[in-house]
Short mmCIF file of C-alpha atoms in Angstrom, two decimals:
data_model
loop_
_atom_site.label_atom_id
_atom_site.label_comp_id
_atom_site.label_asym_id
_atom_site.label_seq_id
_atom_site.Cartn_x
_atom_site.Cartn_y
_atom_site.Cartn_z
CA UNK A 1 0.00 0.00 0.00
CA UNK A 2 1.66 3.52 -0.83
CA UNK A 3 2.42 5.77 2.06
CA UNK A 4 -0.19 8.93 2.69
CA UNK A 5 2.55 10.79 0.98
CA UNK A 6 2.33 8.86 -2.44
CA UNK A 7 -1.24 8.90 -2.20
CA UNK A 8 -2.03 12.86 -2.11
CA UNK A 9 0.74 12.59 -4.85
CA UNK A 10 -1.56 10.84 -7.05
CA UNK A 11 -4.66 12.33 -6.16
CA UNK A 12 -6.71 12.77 -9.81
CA UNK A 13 -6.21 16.45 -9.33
CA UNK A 14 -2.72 16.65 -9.19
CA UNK A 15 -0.73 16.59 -12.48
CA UNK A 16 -3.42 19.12 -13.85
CA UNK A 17 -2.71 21.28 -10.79
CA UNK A 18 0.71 21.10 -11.57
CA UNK A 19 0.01 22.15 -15.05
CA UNK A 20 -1.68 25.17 -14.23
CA UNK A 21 1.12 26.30 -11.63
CA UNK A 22 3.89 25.53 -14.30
CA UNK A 23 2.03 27.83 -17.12
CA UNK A 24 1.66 30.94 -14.66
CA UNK A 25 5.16 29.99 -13.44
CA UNK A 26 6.46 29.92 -16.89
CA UNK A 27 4.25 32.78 -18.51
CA UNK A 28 5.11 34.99 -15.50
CA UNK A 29 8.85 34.77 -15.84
CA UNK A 30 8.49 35.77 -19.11
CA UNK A 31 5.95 38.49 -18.62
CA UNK A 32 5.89 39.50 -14.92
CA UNK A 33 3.25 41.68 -15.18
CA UNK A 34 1.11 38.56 -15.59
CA UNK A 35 1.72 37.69 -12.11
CA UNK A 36 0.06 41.06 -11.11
CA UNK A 37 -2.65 40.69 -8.75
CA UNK A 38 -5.38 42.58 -10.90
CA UNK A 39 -3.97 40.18 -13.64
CA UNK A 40 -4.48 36.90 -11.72
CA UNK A 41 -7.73 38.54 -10.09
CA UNK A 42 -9.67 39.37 -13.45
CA UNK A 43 -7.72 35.74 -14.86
CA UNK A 44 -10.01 33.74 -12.17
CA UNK A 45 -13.11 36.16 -12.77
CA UNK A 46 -13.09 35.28 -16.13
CA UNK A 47 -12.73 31.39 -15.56
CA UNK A 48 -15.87 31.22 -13.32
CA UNK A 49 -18.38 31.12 -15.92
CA UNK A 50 -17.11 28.04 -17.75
CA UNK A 51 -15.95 27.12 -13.99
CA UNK A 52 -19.06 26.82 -12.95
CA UNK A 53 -20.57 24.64 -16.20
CA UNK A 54 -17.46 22.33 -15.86
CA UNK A 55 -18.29 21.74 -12.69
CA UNK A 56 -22.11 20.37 -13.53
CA UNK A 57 -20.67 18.55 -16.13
CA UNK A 58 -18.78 16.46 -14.01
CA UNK A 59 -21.74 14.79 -12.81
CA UNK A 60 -23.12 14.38 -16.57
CA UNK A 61 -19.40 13.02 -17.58
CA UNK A 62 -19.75 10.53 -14.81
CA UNK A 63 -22.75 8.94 -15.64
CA UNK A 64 -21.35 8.89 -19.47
CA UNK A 65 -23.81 11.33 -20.65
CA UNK A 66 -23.05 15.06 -22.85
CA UNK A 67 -24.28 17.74 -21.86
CA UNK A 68 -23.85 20.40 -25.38
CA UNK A 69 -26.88 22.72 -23.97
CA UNK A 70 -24.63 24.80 -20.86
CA UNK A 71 -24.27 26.79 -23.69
CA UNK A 72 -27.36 27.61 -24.39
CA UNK A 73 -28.90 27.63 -21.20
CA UNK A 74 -26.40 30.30 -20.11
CA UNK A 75 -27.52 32.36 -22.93
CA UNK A 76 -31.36 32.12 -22.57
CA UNK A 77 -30.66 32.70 -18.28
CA UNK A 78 -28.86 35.65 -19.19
CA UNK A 79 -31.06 37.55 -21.59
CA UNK A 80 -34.17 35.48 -19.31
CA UNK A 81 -33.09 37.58 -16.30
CA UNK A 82 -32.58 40.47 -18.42
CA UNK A 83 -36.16 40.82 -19.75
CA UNK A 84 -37.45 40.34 -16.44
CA UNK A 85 -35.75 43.10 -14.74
CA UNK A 86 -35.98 45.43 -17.49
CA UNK A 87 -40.16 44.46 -17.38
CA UNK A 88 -39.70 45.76 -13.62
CA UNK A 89 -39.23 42.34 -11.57
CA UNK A 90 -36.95 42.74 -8.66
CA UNK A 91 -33.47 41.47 -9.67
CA UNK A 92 -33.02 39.03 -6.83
CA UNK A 93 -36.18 37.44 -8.26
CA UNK A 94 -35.28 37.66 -11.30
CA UNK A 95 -32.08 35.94 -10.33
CA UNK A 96 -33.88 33.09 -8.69
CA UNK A 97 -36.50 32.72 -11.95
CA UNK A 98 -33.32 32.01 -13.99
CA UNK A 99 -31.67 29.13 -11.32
CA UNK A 100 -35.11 27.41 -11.84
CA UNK A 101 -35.92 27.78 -15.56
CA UNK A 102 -32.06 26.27 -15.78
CA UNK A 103 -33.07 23.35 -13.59
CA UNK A 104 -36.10 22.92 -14.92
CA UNK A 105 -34.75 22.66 -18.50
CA UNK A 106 -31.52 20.36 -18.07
CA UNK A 107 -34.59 17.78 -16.08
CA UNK A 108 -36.55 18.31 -19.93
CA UNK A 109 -33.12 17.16 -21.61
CA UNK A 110 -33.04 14.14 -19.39
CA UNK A 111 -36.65 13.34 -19.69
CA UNK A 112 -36.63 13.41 -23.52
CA UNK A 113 -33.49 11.60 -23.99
CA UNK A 114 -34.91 8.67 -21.65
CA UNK A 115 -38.38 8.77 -22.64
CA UNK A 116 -37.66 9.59 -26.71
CA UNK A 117 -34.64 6.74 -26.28
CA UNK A 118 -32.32 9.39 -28.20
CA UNK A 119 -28.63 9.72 -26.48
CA UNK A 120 -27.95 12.96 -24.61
CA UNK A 121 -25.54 14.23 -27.13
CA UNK A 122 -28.10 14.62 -29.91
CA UNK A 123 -30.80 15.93 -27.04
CA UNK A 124 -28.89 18.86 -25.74
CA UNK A 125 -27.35 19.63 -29.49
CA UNK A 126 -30.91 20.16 -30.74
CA UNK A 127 -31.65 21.81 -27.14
CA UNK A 128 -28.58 23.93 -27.27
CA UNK A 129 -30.06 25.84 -30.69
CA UNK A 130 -33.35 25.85 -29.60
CA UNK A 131 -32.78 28.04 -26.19
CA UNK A 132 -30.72 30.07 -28.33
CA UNK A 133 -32.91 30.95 -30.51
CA UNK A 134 -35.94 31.60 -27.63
CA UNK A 135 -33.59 33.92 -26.38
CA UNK A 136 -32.99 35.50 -29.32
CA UNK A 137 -35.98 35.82 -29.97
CA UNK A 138 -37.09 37.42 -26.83
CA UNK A 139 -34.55 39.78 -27.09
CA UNK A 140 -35.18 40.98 -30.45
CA UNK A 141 -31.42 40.04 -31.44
CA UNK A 142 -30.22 42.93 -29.30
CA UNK A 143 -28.42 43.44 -26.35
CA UNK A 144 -31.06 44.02 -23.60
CA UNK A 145 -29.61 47.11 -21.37
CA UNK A 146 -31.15 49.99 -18.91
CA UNK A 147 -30.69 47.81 -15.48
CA UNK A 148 -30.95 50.07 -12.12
CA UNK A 149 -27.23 49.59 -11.93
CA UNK A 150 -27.65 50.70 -8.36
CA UNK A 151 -29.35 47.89 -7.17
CA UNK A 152 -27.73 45.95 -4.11
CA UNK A 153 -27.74 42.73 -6.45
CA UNK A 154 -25.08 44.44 -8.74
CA UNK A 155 -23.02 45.80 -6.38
CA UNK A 156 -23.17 42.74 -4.09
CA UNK A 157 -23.19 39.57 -6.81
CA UNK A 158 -21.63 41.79 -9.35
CA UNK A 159 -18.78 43.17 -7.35
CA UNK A 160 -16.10 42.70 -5.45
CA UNK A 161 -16.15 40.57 -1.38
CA UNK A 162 -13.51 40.84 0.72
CA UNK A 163 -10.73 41.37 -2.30
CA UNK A 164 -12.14 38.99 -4.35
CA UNK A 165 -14.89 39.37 -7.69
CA UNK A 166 -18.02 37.83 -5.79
CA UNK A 167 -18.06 35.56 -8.13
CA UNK A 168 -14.95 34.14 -7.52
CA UNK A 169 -16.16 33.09 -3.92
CA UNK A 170 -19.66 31.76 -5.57
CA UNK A 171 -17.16 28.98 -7.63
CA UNK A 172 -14.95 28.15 -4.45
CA UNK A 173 -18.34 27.43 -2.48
CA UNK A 174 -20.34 25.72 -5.37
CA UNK A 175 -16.42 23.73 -5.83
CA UNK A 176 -16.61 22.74 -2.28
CA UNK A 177 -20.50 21.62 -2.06
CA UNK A 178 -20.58 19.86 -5.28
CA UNK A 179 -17.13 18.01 -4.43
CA UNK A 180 -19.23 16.70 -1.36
CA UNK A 181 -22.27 15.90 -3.36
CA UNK A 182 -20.04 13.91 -5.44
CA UNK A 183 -17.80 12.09 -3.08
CA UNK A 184 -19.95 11.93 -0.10
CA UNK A 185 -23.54 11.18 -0.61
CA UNK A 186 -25.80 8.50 -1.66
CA UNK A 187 -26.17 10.90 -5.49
CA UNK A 188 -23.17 11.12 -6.33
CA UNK A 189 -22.26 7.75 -5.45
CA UNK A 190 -25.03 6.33 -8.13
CA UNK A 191 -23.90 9.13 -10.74
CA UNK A 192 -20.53 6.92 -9.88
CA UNK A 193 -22.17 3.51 -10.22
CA UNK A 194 -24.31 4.21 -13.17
CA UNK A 195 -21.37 5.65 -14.74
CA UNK A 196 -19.40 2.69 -14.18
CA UNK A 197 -21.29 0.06 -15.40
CA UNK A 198 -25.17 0.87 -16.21
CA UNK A 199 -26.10 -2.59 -16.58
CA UNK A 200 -24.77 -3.24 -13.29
CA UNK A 201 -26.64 -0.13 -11.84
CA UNK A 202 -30.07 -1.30 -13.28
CA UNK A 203 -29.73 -4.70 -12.13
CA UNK A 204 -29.02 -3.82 -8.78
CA UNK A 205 -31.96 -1.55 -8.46
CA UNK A 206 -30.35 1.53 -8.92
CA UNK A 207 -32.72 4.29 -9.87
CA UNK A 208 -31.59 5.72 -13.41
CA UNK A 209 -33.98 7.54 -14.96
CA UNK A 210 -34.39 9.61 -11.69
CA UNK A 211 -30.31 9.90 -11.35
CA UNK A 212 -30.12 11.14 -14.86
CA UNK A 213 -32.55 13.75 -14.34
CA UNK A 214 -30.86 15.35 -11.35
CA UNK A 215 -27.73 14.74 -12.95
CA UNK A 216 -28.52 16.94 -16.05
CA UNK A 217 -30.54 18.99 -13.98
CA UNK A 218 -27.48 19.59 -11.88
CA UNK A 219 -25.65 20.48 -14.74
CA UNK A 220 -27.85 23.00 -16.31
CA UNK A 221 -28.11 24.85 -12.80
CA UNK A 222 -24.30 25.19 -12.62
CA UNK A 223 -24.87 26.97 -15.84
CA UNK A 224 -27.90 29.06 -15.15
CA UNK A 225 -25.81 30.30 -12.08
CA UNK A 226 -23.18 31.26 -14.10
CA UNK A 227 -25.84 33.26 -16.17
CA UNK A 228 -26.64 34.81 -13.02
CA UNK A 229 -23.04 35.97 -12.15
CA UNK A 230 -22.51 37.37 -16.00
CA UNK A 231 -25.91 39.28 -15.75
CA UNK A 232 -25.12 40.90 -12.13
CA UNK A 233 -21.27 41.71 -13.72
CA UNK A 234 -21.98 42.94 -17.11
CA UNK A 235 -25.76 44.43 -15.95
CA UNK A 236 -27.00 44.05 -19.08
CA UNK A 237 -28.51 40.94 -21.25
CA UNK A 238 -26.80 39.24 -24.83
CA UNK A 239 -28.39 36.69 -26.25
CA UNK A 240 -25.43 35.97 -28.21
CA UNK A 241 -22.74 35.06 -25.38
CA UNK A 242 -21.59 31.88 -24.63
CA UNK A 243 -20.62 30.54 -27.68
CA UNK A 244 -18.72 27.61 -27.50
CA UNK A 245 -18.68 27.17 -23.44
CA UNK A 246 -19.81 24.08 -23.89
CA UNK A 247 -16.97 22.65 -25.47
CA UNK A 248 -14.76 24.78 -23.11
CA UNK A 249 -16.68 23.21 -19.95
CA UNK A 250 -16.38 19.52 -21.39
CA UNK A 251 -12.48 19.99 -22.35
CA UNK A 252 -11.89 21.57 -18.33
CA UNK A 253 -13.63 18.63 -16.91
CA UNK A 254 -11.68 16.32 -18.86
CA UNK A 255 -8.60 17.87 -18.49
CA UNK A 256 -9.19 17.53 -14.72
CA UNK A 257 -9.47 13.96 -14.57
CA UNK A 258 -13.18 13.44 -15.45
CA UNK A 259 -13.56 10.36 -17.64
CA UNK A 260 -15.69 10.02 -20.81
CA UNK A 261 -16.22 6.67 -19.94
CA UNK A 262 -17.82 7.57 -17.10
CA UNK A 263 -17.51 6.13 -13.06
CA UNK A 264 -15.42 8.70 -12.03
CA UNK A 265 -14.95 12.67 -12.01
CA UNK A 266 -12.92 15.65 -10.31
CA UNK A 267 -14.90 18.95 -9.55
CA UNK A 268 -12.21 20.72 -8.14
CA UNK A 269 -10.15 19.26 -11.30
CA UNK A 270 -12.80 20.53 -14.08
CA UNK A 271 -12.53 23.97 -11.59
CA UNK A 272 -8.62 23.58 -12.13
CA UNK A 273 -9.05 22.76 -16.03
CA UNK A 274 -11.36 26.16 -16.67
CA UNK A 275 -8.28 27.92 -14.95
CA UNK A 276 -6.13 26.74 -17.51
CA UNK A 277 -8.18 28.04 -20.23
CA UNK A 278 -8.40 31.46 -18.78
CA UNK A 279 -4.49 31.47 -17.98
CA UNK A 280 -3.86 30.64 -21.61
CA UNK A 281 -6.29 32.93 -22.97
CA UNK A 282 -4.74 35.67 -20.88
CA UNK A 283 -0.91 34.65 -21.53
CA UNK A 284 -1.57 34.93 -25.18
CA UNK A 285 -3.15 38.56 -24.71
CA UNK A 286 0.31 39.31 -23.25
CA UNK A 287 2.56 37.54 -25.87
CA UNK A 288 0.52 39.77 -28.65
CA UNK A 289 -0.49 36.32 -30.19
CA UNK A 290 -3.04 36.93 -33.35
CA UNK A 291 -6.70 36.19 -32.61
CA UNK A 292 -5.86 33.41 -35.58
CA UNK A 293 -3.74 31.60 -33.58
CA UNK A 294 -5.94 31.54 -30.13
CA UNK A 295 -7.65 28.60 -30.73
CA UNK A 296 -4.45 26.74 -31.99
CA UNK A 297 -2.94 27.27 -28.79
CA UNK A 298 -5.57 26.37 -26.59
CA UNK A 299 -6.01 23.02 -28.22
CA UNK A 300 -2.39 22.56 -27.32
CA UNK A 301 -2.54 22.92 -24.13
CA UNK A 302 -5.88 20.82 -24.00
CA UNK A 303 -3.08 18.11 -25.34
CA UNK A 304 -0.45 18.95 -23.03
CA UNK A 305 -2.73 19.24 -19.92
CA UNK A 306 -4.51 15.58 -21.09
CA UNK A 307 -1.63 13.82 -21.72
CA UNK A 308 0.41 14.82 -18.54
CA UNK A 309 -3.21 13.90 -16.62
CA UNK A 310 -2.87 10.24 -18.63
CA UNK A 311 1.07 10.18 -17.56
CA UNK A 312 0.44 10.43 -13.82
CA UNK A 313 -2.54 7.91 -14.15
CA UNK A 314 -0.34 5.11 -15.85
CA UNK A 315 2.61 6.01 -12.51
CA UNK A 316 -0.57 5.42 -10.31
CA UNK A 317 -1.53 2.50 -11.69
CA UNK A 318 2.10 1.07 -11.32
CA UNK A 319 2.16 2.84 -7.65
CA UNK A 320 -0.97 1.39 -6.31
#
């Protein structure tokens, strides 16, 4: 048996950990005004959105199910909540419309997929277009502005809490309660199970369907609150943000240990993976890198940060 030493060592979460302290290590000797705190500040407020969707889509990883509406439902919250302050709803209620529409719509992607028998992926692609387009629609293809910017919500969930963007502090608590839902309750032990071996799960008695709908429930909410964070920041509405945070939430869970095949996931390593993204995205605003080459260097470090993740899982397996 390796020593408690070896085993935080090759805890799931560590080679991408180490991966995101090399690249600010590396990008800050180069550039040391990357390792400014208003840089590293605004770095981590800008990971929290995706943040936040990778870690929901652990739980839909786990149970080997794809989750391509995040996007769209973070759209549709955010121009949701818009309309309905604008229309003269209070915005904390507004806020707390959009956490429930969100739920309420990743339970309809479950229920379809089981109920239609069509797999997830092809659910929440359709899905993904189709709350786009209501919240296009609803905002009339225009950014929705004229929010009582002095409301307590955006000063409060838009702001800044003891040093720290507010919504830095909503992703470290939603980190910490969903790496307990996860790892320490009857949930997110049959998200586990199912995710292992589904035929296994069924035969034992475990209750799918219903674990599927939370699951993808789950996930939408982690992107409706994100919706809700964007909204109280940016106090206005765009129907047309979010495009491609779906594929950014998918490639931070992976990158953080979370398994396409399902049976096991990191939250705090998907949380890790989004910071990657951000870092990058940052570190190439500093090198001066063309807007051409931006998505050619985040799929490299996708690469990098996967197989380093895949190198310390083959020393485990030899270790353990």
């Amino acid at each position: 048996m390796p020593s408690s030493r070896m085993r935080w060592l090759l805890r799931d979460e560590t080679g991408v950990a180490a991966v995101l302290v090399l690249l600010v290590l590396v990008v800050g000797i180069a550039e040391p005004d990357f390792l400014t705190r208003s840089n590293l500040t605004g770095t981590a407020h800008n990971a929290c959105y995706v943040g936040l969707m990778a870690a929901g889509m652990v739980f839909a990883l786990a149970m080997r199910e794809v989750d391509l509406s995040v996007g769209g439902v973070y759209a549709l919250g955010v121009t949701v909540g818009a309309v309905c302050i604008r229309d003269g709803w209070s915005p904390w209620a507004a806020a707390a419309a959009v956490l429930v529409l969100s739920a309420l719509l990743g339970a309809g992607n479950a229920i379809v997929a089981t109920y239609v028998g069509l797999p997830t992926f092809i659910v929440t692609l359709a899905t993904a277009m189709l709350f786009r387009g209501i919240g296009l629609a609803l905002a009339d293809g225009r950014q929705i502005s004229g929010m009582p910017q002095d409301h307590a919500f955006f000063r409060v969930v838009g702001g800044d809490s003891a040093g720290l963007p507010t919504a830095v502090w909503v992703l470290l608590a939603t980190t910490a309660a969903l790496t307990l839902l996860l790892t320490r309750t009857r949930f997110g032990a049959q998200v586990r199970a199912v995710g292992s071996n589904p035929d296994a799960a069924l035969f034992t008695g475990l209750p799918l369907v219903r674990t599927r709908i939370k699951a993808m429930a789950l996930s939408a909410s982690t992107a409706g609150l994100a919706a809700v964070l964007a909204l109280a920041f940016f106090i206005s509405g765009d129907p047309t943000v979010g495009q491609g945070y779906e594929l950014s939430a998918i490639a931070a869970a992976i990158i953080g240990g979370t398994a396409l095949a399902g049976g096991r996931g990191s939250v705090p390593g998907a949380v890790i993976g989004a910071l990657i993204l951000a870092a990058v995205a940052s570190a190439l605003v500093f090198f001066d890198v063309p807007i051409n080459w931006t998505t050619f260097a985040t799929g490299a470090v996708i690469l990098a940060a996967v197989a380093a993740d895949s190198a310390l899982r083959r020393f485990r397996g030899r270790h353990t």
